[in-house]
GROMACS .gro file of C-alpha atoms in nm:
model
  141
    1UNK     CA    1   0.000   0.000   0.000
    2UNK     CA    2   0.134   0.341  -0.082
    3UNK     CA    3   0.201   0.581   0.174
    4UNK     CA    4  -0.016   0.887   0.060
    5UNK     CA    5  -0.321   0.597   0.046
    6UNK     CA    6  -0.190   0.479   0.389
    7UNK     CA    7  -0.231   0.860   0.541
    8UNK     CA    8  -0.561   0.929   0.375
    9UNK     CA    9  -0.701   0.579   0.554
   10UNK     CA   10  -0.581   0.662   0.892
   11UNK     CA   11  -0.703   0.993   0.852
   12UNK     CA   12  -1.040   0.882   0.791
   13UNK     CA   13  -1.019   0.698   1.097
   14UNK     CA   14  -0.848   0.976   1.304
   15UNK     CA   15  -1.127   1.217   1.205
   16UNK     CA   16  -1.381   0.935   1.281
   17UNK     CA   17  -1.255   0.912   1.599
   18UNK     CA   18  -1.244   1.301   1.695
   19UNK     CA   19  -1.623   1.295   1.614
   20UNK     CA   20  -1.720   1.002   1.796
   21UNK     CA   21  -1.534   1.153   2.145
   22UNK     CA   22  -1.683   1.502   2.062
   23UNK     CA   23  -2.024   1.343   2.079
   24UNK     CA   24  -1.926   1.133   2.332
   25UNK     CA   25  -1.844   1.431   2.515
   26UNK     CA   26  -2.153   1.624   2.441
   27UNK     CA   27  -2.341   1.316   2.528
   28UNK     CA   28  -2.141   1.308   2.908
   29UNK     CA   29  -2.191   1.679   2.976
   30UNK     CA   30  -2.612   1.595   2.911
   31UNK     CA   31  -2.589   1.317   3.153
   32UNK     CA   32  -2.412   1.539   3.419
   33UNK     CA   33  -2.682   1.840   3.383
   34UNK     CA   34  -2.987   1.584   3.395
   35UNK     CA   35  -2.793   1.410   3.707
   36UNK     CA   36  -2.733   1.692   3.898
   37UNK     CA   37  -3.128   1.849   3.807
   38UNK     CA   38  -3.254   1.518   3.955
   39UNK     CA   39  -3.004   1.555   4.266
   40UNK     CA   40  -3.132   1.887   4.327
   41UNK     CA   41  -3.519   1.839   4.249
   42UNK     CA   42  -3.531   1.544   4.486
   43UNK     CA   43  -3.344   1.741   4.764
   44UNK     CA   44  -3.592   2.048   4.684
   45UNK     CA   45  -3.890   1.814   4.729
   46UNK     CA   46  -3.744   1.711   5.043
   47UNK     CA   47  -3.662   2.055   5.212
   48UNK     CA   48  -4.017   2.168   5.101
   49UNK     CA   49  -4.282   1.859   5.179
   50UNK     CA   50  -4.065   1.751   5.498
   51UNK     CA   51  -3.868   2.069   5.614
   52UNK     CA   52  -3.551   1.830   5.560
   53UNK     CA   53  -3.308   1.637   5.637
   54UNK     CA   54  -3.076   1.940   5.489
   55UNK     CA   55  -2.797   1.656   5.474
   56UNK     CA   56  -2.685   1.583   5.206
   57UNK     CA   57  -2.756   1.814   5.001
   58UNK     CA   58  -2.643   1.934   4.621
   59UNK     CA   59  -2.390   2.201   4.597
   60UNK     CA   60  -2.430   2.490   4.460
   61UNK     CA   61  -2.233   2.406   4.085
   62UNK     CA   62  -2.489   2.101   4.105
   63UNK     CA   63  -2.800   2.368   4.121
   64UNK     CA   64  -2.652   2.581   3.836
   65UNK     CA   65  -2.603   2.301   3.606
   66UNK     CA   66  -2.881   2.132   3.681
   67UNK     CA   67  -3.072   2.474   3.597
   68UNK     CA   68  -3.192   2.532   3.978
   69UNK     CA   69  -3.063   2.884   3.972
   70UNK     CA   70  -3.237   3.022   4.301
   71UNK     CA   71  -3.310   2.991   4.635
   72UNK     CA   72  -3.636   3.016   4.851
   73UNK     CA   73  -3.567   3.108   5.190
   74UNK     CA   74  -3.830   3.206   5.480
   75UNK     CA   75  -3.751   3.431   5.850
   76UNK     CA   76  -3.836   3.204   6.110
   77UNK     CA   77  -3.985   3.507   6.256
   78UNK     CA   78  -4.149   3.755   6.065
   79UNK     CA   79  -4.228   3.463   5.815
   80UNK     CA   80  -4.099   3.704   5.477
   81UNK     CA   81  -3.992   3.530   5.207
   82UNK     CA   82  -3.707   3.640   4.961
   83UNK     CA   83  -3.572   3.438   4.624
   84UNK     CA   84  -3.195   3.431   4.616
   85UNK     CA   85  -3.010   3.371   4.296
   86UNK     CA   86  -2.747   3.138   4.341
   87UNK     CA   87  -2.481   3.287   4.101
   88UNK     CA   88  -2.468   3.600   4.327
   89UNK     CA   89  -2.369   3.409   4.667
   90UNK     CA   90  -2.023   3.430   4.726
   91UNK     CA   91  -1.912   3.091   4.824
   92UNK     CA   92  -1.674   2.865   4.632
   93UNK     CA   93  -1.966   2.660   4.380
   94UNK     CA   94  -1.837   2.319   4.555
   95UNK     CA   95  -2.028   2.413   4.910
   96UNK     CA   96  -2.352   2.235   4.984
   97UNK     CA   97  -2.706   2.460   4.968
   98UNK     CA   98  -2.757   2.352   5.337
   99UNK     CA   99  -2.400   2.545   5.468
  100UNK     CA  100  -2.562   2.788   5.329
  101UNK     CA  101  -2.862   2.859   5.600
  102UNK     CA  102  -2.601   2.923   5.860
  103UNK     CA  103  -2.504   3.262   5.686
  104UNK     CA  104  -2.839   3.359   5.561
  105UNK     CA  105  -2.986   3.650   5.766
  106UNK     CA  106  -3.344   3.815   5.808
  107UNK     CA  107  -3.339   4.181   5.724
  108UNK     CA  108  -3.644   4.275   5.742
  109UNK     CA  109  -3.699   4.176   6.106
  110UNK     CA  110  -3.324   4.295   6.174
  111UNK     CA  111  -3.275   4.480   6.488
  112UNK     CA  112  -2.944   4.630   6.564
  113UNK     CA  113  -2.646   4.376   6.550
  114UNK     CA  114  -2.920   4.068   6.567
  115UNK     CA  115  -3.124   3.932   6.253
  116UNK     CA  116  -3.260   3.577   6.255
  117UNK     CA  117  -3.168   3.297   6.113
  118UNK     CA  118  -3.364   3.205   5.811
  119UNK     CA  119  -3.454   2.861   5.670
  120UNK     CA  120  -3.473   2.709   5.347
  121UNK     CA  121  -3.736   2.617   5.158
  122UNK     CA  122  -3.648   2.544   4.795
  123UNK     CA  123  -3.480   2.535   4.482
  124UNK     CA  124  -3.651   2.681   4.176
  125UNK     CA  125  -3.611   2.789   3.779
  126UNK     CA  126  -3.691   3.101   3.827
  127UNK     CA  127  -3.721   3.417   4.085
  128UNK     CA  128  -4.131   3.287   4.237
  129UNK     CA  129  -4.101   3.583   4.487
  130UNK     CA  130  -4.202   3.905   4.431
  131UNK     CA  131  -3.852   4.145   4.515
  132UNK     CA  132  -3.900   4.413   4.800
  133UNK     CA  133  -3.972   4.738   4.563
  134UNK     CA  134  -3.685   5.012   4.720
  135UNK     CA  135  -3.847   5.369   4.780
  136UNK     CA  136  -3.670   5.649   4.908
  137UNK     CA  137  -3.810   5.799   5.240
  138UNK     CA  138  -3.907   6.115   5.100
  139UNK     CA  139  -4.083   6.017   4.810
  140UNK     CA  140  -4.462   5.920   4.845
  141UNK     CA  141  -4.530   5.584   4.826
   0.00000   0.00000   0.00000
């Protein structure tokens, strides 16, 4: 076999190959996003219909990927609840949602140094609560 034919064979097969691990790939990164939106639907369902166990829970990359970009979270006193997006918390994207709580504060019922603690409710698509509407004090409302 001559070389040029040689080349042109195992070029066919080289370009073959590059295909088949692109789709391969494409075909991985699919898997991962509908893994990690199961992960964090089933966790959702759990923090909402049972109030837990928080433990474990998806992190936060898992959420984004999986397309659960916010989070519903409710004052255990005043009872006001707020959607957070999850691409705006600062925290490395490999911490769990439930380290999360700790940090989360109430500012609506804030008083001085104090706010309370907040708890989670659930992940969602999209912002489902309304945000607070800012007004300066001097204008009329």
């Amino acid at each position: 076999m001559s070389t040029k034919k040689r080349e042109v064979i195992w070029g066919g097969a080289i370009m073959g190959a590059e295909i088949r691990a692109k789709g391969a790939r494409e075909a991985a990164k699919e898997a991962a996003r509908d893994a990690d939106r199961a992960e964090a639907q089933a966790w959702s369902v759990r923090m909402e219909g049972y109030g837990g166990p928080a433990q474990p829970s998806p992190t936060i990359a898992q959420c984004l990927n999986g397309g659960l970009g916010w989070l519903e979270v409710e004052c255990g006193r005043c009872k006001t609840r707020a959607s957070l997006p999850l691409d705006a918390i600062r925290r490395p994207r490999d911490t769990p949602i439930w380290k999360l709580e700790a940090s989360l504060k109430c500012r609506s019922c804030q008083k001085g140094r104090y706010a309370p603690p907040v708890r989670i409710i659930k992940l969602t698509e999209t912002r489902e609560i309304t945000p607070y509407r800012w007004v300066h004090p001097d204008e009329d409302r």
